[in-house]
Amino acid sequence: MIVLGIETSCDETGVALYDSDAGLLAHALFSQVEIHAEYGGVVPEIASRDHVRKLLPLINQCLKKAGLTRHDIDAVAYTAGPGLIGALLVGTAAGRSIAMALGVPGLAVNHMEGHLLAPMLETEQPVVPFVALLVSGGHSMLVEVRAIGEYQILGETLDDSAGEAFDKTAKLLGLGYPGGPALAKLAEQGDAERFSFPRPMTDRPGLEFSFSGLKTHTRNLWLKSDKDSKTQADIAAGFQQAVVDTMLIKCRRAMQHTRAQQLVIAGGVGANLSLRQTLQKAGEKYGWKVTYPRLEFCTDNGAMIAFAGCQRLMAGQHTGPALQAFPRWPIDQLPPIGAGGS
Ligand code: KG4
Ligand code: ZN
């Protein structure tokens, strides 16, 4: 079965073709980062309009790469939430229309489930049950995955997501948008020990995160500093270290709590090398297997949506014809795989 995947939840237009037998056939991505950079953040209306412009050419490009025609498509999976409503509606309308025109099933995919399953696009796949650290621009959570489709949220952020914390801190340090990768790059040259940073919510039990205090602490440090480039790099390094340490502490707790043997890292912040290396080392120390997607599949992409859609298609699920998108769509409200129509 060949599934066309469409991702338009935020500022990346992603398209992919996934074959249930042969795996990923082709994928293509257009990032709107440069378009939004001049505004210092994503402008929803501009994002929607650009998805309209890029989506169909990207689908054609993807079909060409895979040596297929649209008649080879057996199902269309599209991100229906969570995300920016206008942006989601572009992918949802396109996905449903293509499915209807081709007479094939359409599948509304949850973006966070896409992120969570992205490591399964790799040859070394995580095996359920596992704990997933899902850290993106919109969400930060620890999820217990008992089976594909059976998700229990163990803890979430009470305020900013990890990605937001990276982006806002980067903006404060004058690093532009999107800040996460730029801050991570600068942190490589900094001394993480020069300033002290809190490890939020680690002094009390629980698996919740909170990053807004850390952000305020960083702002105060920066405003009181000489704002030279060494200080900028040292603050970036200290901030990143604090986020990574906090995640390590919470992941360890989640692993102990669930007695899971496997940890999956996914979502845009999962591209952070310091986070990957730290959790990898922790895995070696505590005997967990740690898996994550390749870097390009940590951030938004069409491949994870095609894959997630394919899992649900294979389980006999598909979505009715109504055009529906959901700005909020908690991952623990998804129907289990094998539960029939969604
Ligand atoms: O998953 P994603 O592409 O979009 C959402 O679903 O939100 O995540 C984007 C987030 C942004 O906040 C971006 O700054 C962050 O992931 N990010 C990083 C890195 N690469 C992307 N944060 C820290 N270090 C990175 N290397
Ligand atoms: Zn995402």
Tab-separated table of C-alpha atoms and ligand atoms in Angstrom:
chain	number	residue	atom	x	y	z
A	1	MET	CA	0.000	0.000	0.000
A	2	ILE	CA	1.432	3.393	-0.989
A	3	VAL	CA	0.477	6.298	1.251
A	4	LEU	CA	0.903	9.933	0.307
A	5	GLY	CA	1.721	11.984	3.432
A	6	ILE	CA	1.015	15.720	3.710
A	7	GLU	CA	2.296	17.954	6.515
A	8	THR	CA	1.269	21.627	6.743
A	9	SER	CA	0.728	22.232	10.473
A	10	CYS	CA	3.137	25.139	10.870
A	11	ASP	CA	5.899	26.611	8.716
A	12	GLU	CA	7.075	23.577	6.769
A	13	THR	CA	5.337	22.069	3.749
A	14	GLY	CA	6.259	18.390	3.835
A	15	VAL	CA	5.266	15.615	1.447
A	16	ALA	CA	6.256	11.932	1.296
A	17	LEU	CA	5.351	8.604	-0.243
A	18	TYR	CA	5.563	5.612	2.086
A	19	ASP	CA	5.122	2.021	0.959
A	20	SER	CA	3.946	-0.474	3.589
A	21	ASP	CA	6.298	-3.082	2.051
A	22	ALA	CA	9.261	-1.109	0.693
A	23	GLY	CA	9.352	1.721	3.261
A	24	LEU	CA	9.960	5.362	2.418
A	25	LEU	CA	9.962	5.899	-1.358
A	26	ALA	CA	10.498	9.678	-1.541
A	27	HIS	CA	10.030	12.818	0.476
A	28	ALA	CA	10.237	16.551	-0.189
A	29	LEU	CA	10.155	19.570	2.075
A	30	PHE	CA	9.859	23.300	1.697
A	31	SER	CA	10.776	25.294	4.785
A	32	GLN	CA	9.239	28.774	5.141
A	33	VAL	CA	11.891	29.788	7.669
A	34	GLU	CA	13.339	32.567	5.518
A	35	ILE	CA	9.880	33.981	4.815
A	36	HIS	CA	9.046	34.300	8.534
A	37	ALA	CA	12.546	35.320	9.659
A	38	GLU	CA	11.964	39.006	8.920
A	39	TYR	CA	8.971	38.994	11.313
A	40	GLY	CA	10.889	37.183	14.080
A	41	GLY	CA	8.354	34.325	14.213
A	42	VAL	CA	5.707	32.423	12.247
A	43	VAL	CA	2.981	34.620	10.735
A	44	PRO	CA	0.002	32.224	10.439
A	45	GLU	CA	-1.648	33.859	7.408
A	46	ILE	CA	1.606	33.926	5.463
A	47	ALA	CA	2.220	30.286	6.430
A	48	SER	CA	-1.206	29.202	5.089
A	49	ARG	CA	-0.782	31.086	1.815
A	50	ASP	CA	2.642	29.613	1.218
A	51	HIS	CA	1.389	26.065	1.871
A	52	VAL	CA	-1.221	26.704	-0.856
A	53	ARG	CA	1.555	27.736	-3.244
A	54	LYS	CA	3.987	24.915	-2.488
A	55	LEU	CA	1.902	21.833	-1.720
A	56	LEU	CA	0.854	20.599	-5.183
A	57	PRO	CA	4.254	21.233	-6.836
A	58	LEU	CA	5.910	19.337	-3.938
A	59	ILE	CA	3.514	16.385	-4.388
A	60	ASN	CA	4.348	16.257	-8.104
A	61	GLN	CA	8.064	16.481	-7.299
A	62	CYS	CA	7.746	13.627	-4.834
A	63	LEU	CA	5.848	11.404	-7.267
A	64	LYS	CA	8.512	12.080	-9.892
A	65	LYS	CA	11.322	11.219	-7.463
A	66	ALA	CA	9.629	7.914	-6.648
A	67	GLY	CA	8.939	7.187	-10.349
A	68	LEU	CA	5.185	6.963	-9.649
A	69	THR	CA	2.010	8.621	-10.876
A	70	ARG	CA	-0.919	9.752	-8.759
A	71	HIS	CA	-2.772	6.562	-9.737
A	72	ASP	CA	-0.250	4.565	-7.691
A	73	ILE	CA	-1.427	6.252	-4.468
A	74	ASP	CA	-3.521	3.914	-2.263
A	75	ALA	CA	-4.320	6.388	0.538
A	76	VAL	CA	-3.717	9.996	1.547
A	77	ALA	CA	-2.602	10.885	5.094
A	78	TYR	CA	-2.644	14.533	6.130
A	79	THR	CA	-1.889	16.343	9.383
A	80	ALA	CA	-5.249	17.432	10.833
A	81	GLY	CA	-3.857	18.806	14.116
A	82	PRO	CA	-2.521	20.058	16.413
A	83	GLY	CA	-1.173	23.203	14.775
A	84	LEU	CA	-2.138	26.516	13.175
A	85	ILE	CA	-5.738	26.216	12.004
A	86	GLY	CA	-5.285	27.966	8.632
A	87	ALA	CA	-2.148	25.994	7.822
A	88	LEU	CA	-3.804	22.718	8.864
A	89	LEU	CA	-6.832	23.451	6.694
A	90	VAL	CA	-4.644	23.735	3.597
A	91	GLY	CA	-3.246	20.219	4.035
A	92	THR	CA	-6.589	18.837	5.182
A	93	ALA	CA	-8.501	20.283	2.209
A	94	ALA	CA	-5.837	19.154	-0.254
A	95	GLY	CA	-5.542	15.704	1.327
A	96	ARG	CA	-9.291	15.093	1.386
A	97	SER	CA	-9.749	16.390	-2.173
A	98	ILE	CA	-6.957	14.214	-3.568
A	99	ALA	CA	-8.314	11.163	-1.718
A	100	MET	CA	-11.808	11.853	-3.060
A	101	ALA	CA	-10.610	12.488	-6.618
A	102	LEU	CA	-8.585	9.263	-6.630
A	103	GLY	CA	-11.290	7.286	-4.828
A	104	VAL	CA	-8.889	6.178	-2.062
A	105	PRO	CA	-9.113	6.459	1.760
A	106	GLY	CA	-8.056	9.652	3.515
A	107	LEU	CA	-6.500	9.592	6.999
A	108	ALA	CA	-6.410	12.507	9.444
A	109	VAL	CA	-3.069	12.167	11.246
A	110	ASN	CA	-2.146	13.644	14.606
A	111	HIS	CA	1.076	15.638	14.173
A	112	MET	CA	2.457	14.539	17.563
A	113	GLU	CA	1.830	10.892	16.742
A	114	GLY	CA	3.774	11.549	13.545
A	115	HIS	CA	6.724	12.883	15.575
A	116	LEU	CA	6.473	10.014	18.034
A	117	LEU	CA	6.584	7.362	15.302
A	118	ALA	CA	9.301	9.089	13.223
A	119	PRO	CA	12.095	6.907	14.714
A	120	MET	CA	10.317	3.947	13.086
A	121	LEU	CA	11.361	5.292	9.693
A	122	GLU	CA	14.894	4.150	10.564
A	123	THR	CA	16.292	0.629	10.109
A	124	GLU	CA	16.890	0.279	13.845
A	125	GLN	CA	13.312	0.714	15.006
A	126	PRO	CA	12.178	1.129	18.600
A	127	VAL	CA	9.998	-1.717	19.814
A	128	VAL	CA	6.921	-1.099	21.999
A	129	PRO	CA	6.532	-0.611	24.933
A	130	PHE	CA	8.722	2.485	25.300
A	131	VAL	CA	8.813	5.961	26.787
A	132	ALA	CA	8.963	8.888	24.359
A	133	LEU	CA	10.348	12.317	25.108
A	134	LEU	CA	8.389	14.467	22.656
A	135	VAL	CA	9.952	17.893	22.438
A	136	SER	CA	8.898	20.242	19.649
A	137	GLY	CA	8.115	23.906	19.098
A	138	GLY	CA	4.547	23.435	20.305
A	139	HIS	CA	4.823	20.651	22.894
A	140	SER	CA	7.038	19.087	25.546
A	141	MET	CA	5.889	15.836	27.071
A	142	LEU	CA	6.830	12.401	28.249
A	143	VAL	CA	4.572	9.702	26.847
A	144	GLU	CA	4.274	6.052	27.762
A	145	VAL	CA	3.736	4.092	24.554
A	146	ARG	CA	2.241	0.693	25.338
A	147	ALA	CA	1.424	-0.011	21.693
A	148	ILE	CA	1.240	2.113	18.558
A	149	GLY	CA	-1.872	4.217	19.123
A	150	GLU	CA	-1.959	3.663	22.904
A	151	TYR	CA	-0.420	6.694	24.499
A	152	GLN	CA	-0.456	7.825	28.088
A	153	ILE	CA	0.889	11.286	28.846
A	154	LEU	CA	3.158	11.005	31.886
A	155	GLY	CA	3.967	14.702	32.144
A	156	GLU	CA	3.726	17.880	30.074
A	157	THR	CA	5.049	21.392	30.231
A	158	LEU	CA	3.106	23.771	32.425
A	159	ASP	CA	4.104	26.786	30.311
A	160	ASP	CA	6.528	27.075	27.385
A	161	SER	CA	7.539	24.091	25.289
A	162	ALA	CA	11.245	23.255	25.100
A	163	GLY	CA	11.355	24.574	21.521
A	164	GLU	CA	9.697	27.839	22.571
A	165	ALA	CA	12.204	28.200	25.402
A	166	PHE	CA	15.074	27.740	22.925
A	167	ASP	CA	13.493	30.137	20.421
A	168	LYS	CA	12.668	32.876	22.940
A	169	THR	CA	16.078	32.649	24.612
A	170	ALA	CA	17.768	32.822	21.234
A	171	LYS	CA	15.727	35.897	20.327
A	172	LEU	CA	16.699	37.540	23.594
A	173	LEU	CA	20.376	36.862	22.828
A	174	GLY	CA	19.893	38.453	19.394
A	175	LEU	CA	20.165	35.209	17.415
A	176	GLY	CA	17.124	35.702	15.180
A	177	TYR	CA	14.495	33.166	14.145
A	178	PRO	CA	14.287	30.204	14.368
A	179	GLY	CA	16.503	30.334	17.393
A	180	GLY	CA	16.851	26.701	18.513
A	181	PRO	CA	19.493	25.557	16.024
A	182	ALA	CA	21.356	28.914	16.234
A	183	LEU	CA	21.470	28.792	20.038
A	184	ALA	CA	22.671	25.167	19.953
A	185	LYS	CA	25.458	26.134	17.538
A	186	LEU	CA	26.589	29.051	19.676
A	187	ALA	CA	26.462	26.900	22.816
A	188	GLU	CA	29.184	24.664	21.340
A	189	GLN	CA	31.691	27.502	21.863
A	190	GLY	CA	30.458	28.503	25.324
A	191	ASP	CA	31.397	27.582	28.881
A	192	ALA	CA	28.280	26.038	30.429
A	193	GLU	CA	29.737	26.296	33.937
A	194	ARG	CA	30.396	30.058	34.004
A	195	PHE	CA	26.901	31.032	35.151
A	196	SER	CA	24.573	28.992	37.287
A	197	PHE	CA	21.132	28.095	35.942
A	198	PRO	CA	18.192	26.421	37.699
A	199	ARG	CA	17.016	22.914	36.740
A	200	PRO	CA	13.267	23.711	36.896
A	201	MET	CA	10.804	21.346	38.604
A	202	THR	CA	13.515	18.813	39.458
A	203	ASP	CA	13.425	19.424	43.224
A	204	ARG	CA	9.927	17.971	43.533
A	205	PRO	CA	8.448	14.686	42.378
A	206	GLY	CA	6.587	14.491	39.076
A	207	LEU	CA	7.173	14.466	35.358
A	208	GLU	CA	5.974	17.956	34.451
A	209	PHE	CA	8.254	20.526	32.833
A	210	SER	CA	8.350	24.288	33.182
A	211	PHE	CA	10.684	26.489	31.188
A	212	SER	CA	9.407	30.015	31.748
A	213	GLY	CA	11.434	30.559	34.956
A	214	LEU	CA	14.587	29.415	33.204
A	215	LYS	CA	13.864	31.876	30.406
A	216	THR	CA	13.410	34.733	32.902
A	217	HIS	CA	16.618	33.738	34.703
A	218	THR	CA	18.464	33.830	31.372
A	219	ARG	CA	16.972	37.227	30.507
A	220	ASN	CA	18.086	38.695	33.829
A	221	LEU	CA	21.595	37.306	33.404
A	222	TRP	CA	21.866	38.738	29.890
A	223	LEU	CA	20.460	42.169	30.779
A	224	LYS	CA	22.941	42.505	33.677
A	225	SER	CA	25.902	41.330	31.587
A	226	ASP	CA	28.325	43.262	29.339
A	227	LYS	CA	26.640	41.538	26.359
A	228	ASP	CA	29.970	40.625	24.767
A	229	SER	CA	30.204	37.620	22.458
A	230	LYS	CA	31.916	35.396	25.056
A	231	THR	CA	29.118	36.051	27.551
A	232	GLN	CA	26.538	35.389	24.823
A	233	ALA	CA	28.073	31.970	24.090
A	234	ASP	CA	28.484	31.128	27.804
A	235	ILE	CA	24.844	31.981	28.520
A	236	ALA	CA	23.720	29.927	25.510
A	237	ALA	CA	25.790	26.969	26.756
A	238	GLY	CA	24.531	27.292	30.342
A	239	PHE	CA	20.914	27.551	29.197
A	240	GLN	CA	21.189	24.527	26.911
A	241	GLN	CA	22.886	22.509	29.652
A	242	ALA	CA	20.082	23.372	32.076
A	243	VAL	CA	17.408	22.240	29.579
A	244	VAL	CA	19.276	19.035	28.762
A	245	ASP	CA	19.961	18.201	32.448
A	246	THR	CA	16.310	18.805	33.302
A	247	MET	CA	15.189	16.486	30.522
A	248	LEU	CA	17.662	13.835	31.618
A	249	ILE	CA	16.334	13.931	35.192
A	250	LYS	CA	12.722	13.686	33.986
A	251	CYS	CA	13.495	10.902	31.491
A	252	ARG	CA	15.228	8.912	34.228
A	253	ARG	CA	12.202	9.296	36.469
A	254	ALA	CA	9.848	8.255	33.657
A	255	MET	CA	11.960	5.189	32.892
A	256	GLN	CA	11.981	4.181	36.561
A	257	HIS	CA	8.255	4.851	36.915
A	258	THR	CA	7.245	2.777	33.877
A	259	ARG	CA	10.101	0.234	34.123
A	260	ALA	CA	10.521	0.698	30.359
A	261	GLN	CA	13.750	-0.455	28.737
A	262	GLN	CA	13.593	1.863	25.759
A	263	LEU	CA	13.571	5.627	25.376
A	264	VAL	CA	12.632	7.433	22.181
A	265	ILE	CA	13.493	11.086	21.570
A	266	ALA	CA	11.428	12.890	18.938
A	267	GLY	CA	10.320	16.360	17.799
A	268	GLY	CA	12.328	19.374	16.652
A	269	VAL	CA	14.343	19.751	19.867
A	270	GLY	CA	15.296	16.090	19.437
A	271	ALA	CA	17.677	17.417	16.767
A	272	ASN	CA	19.737	18.982	19.568
A	273	LEU	CA	23.047	17.128	19.592
A	274	SER	CA	23.784	17.801	23.253
A	275	LEU	CA	20.390	16.297	24.202
A	276	ARG	CA	20.952	13.259	21.969
A	277	GLN	CA	24.469	12.642	23.300
A	278	THR	CA	23.448	13.095	26.944
A	279	LEU	CA	20.506	10.704	26.693
A	280	GLN	CA	22.577	8.231	24.684
A	281	LYS	CA	25.202	8.197	27.454
A	282	ALA	CA	22.501	7.846	30.103
A	283	GLY	CA	21.152	4.886	28.134
A	284	GLU	CA	24.571	3.207	28.265
A	285	LYS	CA	24.820	3.908	31.999
A	286	TYR	CA	21.333	2.790	33.016
A	287	GLY	CA	20.832	0.033	30.438
A	288	TRP	CA	18.139	1.678	28.310
A	289	LYS	CA	18.072	1.499	24.546
A	290	VAL	CA	17.849	5.053	23.182
A	291	THR	CA	16.527	5.737	19.686
A	292	TYR	CA	15.764	8.874	17.728
A	293	PRO	CA	14.978	9.795	14.135
A	294	ARG	CA	17.633	11.064	11.746
A	295	LEU	CA	18.034	14.833	12.123
A	296	GLU	CA	15.804	15.789	9.180
A	297	PHE	CA	12.938	13.695	10.573
A	298	CYS	CA	13.129	15.311	14.043
A	299	THR	CA	11.736	18.570	12.705
A	300	ASP	CA	8.459	18.676	10.749
A	301	ASN	CA	8.318	16.506	7.643
A	302	GLY	CA	5.890	14.575	5.447
A	303	ALA	CA	7.535	11.172	5.986
A	304	MET	CA	6.360	10.849	9.592
A	305	ILE	CA	2.798	11.687	8.542
A	306	ALA	CA	2.829	9.142	5.692
A	307	PHE	CA	4.219	6.529	8.111
A	308	ALA	CA	1.679	7.222	10.873
A	309	GLY	CA	-1.146	7.232	8.305
A	310	CYS	CA	0.103	3.930	6.900
A	311	GLN	CA	-0.006	2.283	10.361
A	312	ARG	CA	-3.631	3.297	10.779
A	313	LEU	CA	-4.526	2.311	7.203
A	314	MET	CA	-3.019	-1.143	7.745
A	315	ALA	CA	-5.173	-1.436	10.872
A	316	GLY	CA	-8.276	-0.828	8.742
A	317	GLN	CA	-8.828	2.781	9.795
A	318	HIS	CA	-9.693	5.802	7.701
A	319	THR	CA	-11.329	9.175	8.287
A	320	GLY	CA	-14.782	10.240	7.147
A	321	PRO	CA	-15.274	12.886	4.416
A	322	ALA	CA	-15.872	15.884	6.732
A	323	LEU	CA	-13.225	18.593	6.399
A	324	GLN	CA	-11.992	18.871	9.973
A	325	ALA	CA	-8.806	20.264	11.475
A	326	PHE	CA	-8.000	20.615	15.173
A	327	PRO	CA	-5.691	23.316	16.607
A	328	ARG	CA	-5.594	21.232	19.799
A	329	TRP	CA	-5.681	17.440	19.625
A	330	PRO	CA	-4.196	15.652	22.638
A	331	ILE	CA	-2.268	12.532	21.684
A	332	ASP	CA	-3.907	10.464	24.429
A	333	GLN	CA	-7.313	10.945	22.765
A	334	LEU	CA	-6.442	8.977	19.624
A	335	PRO	CA	-8.258	5.736	18.893
A	336	PRO	CA	-6.056	2.710	19.482
A	337	ILE	CA	-4.726	0.993	16.387
A	338	GLY	CA	-7.040	-1.815	15.467
A	339	ALA	CA	-10.114	-0.012	16.749
A	340	GLY	CA	-11.668	0.400	13.276
A	341	GLY	CA	-12.781	3.736	11.692
A	342	SER	CA	-11.625	6.974	13.352
B	1	KG4	O1	8.897	19.642	15.692
B	1	KG4	P1	9.164	20.989	15.110
B	1	KG4	O2	9.818	21.057	13.769
B	1	KG4	O3	7.851	21.831	15.012
B	1	KG4	C1	6.795	21.715	15.885
B	1	KG4	O4	6.042	20.717	15.802
B	1	KG4	O5	6.671	22.613	16.725
B	1	KG4	O6	10.037	21.760	16.200
B	1	KG4	C2	10.533	23.018	15.972
B	1	KG4	C3	11.304	23.442	17.199
B	1	KG4	C4	11.689	24.932	17.150
B	1	KG4	O7	11.358	25.513	18.384
B	1	KG4	C5	13.204	24.848	16.933
B	1	KG4	O8	13.887	25.962	17.449
B	1	KG4	C6	13.557	23.588	17.671
B	1	KG4	O9	12.515	22.693	17.342
B	1	KG4	N1	14.863	23.039	17.242
B	1	KG4	C7	15.931	22.940	18.056
B	1	KG4	C8	16.984	22.413	17.275
B	1	KG4	N2	16.510	22.207	16.002
B	1	KG4	C9	15.200	22.598	16.011
B	1	KG4	N3	16.080	23.245	19.362
B	1	KG4	C10	17.292	23.028	19.914
B	1	KG4	N4	18.348	22.541	19.233
B	1	KG4	C11	18.243	22.207	17.918
B	1	KG4	N5	19.301	21.711	17.257
B	2	ZN	ZN	6.300	19.314	14.738
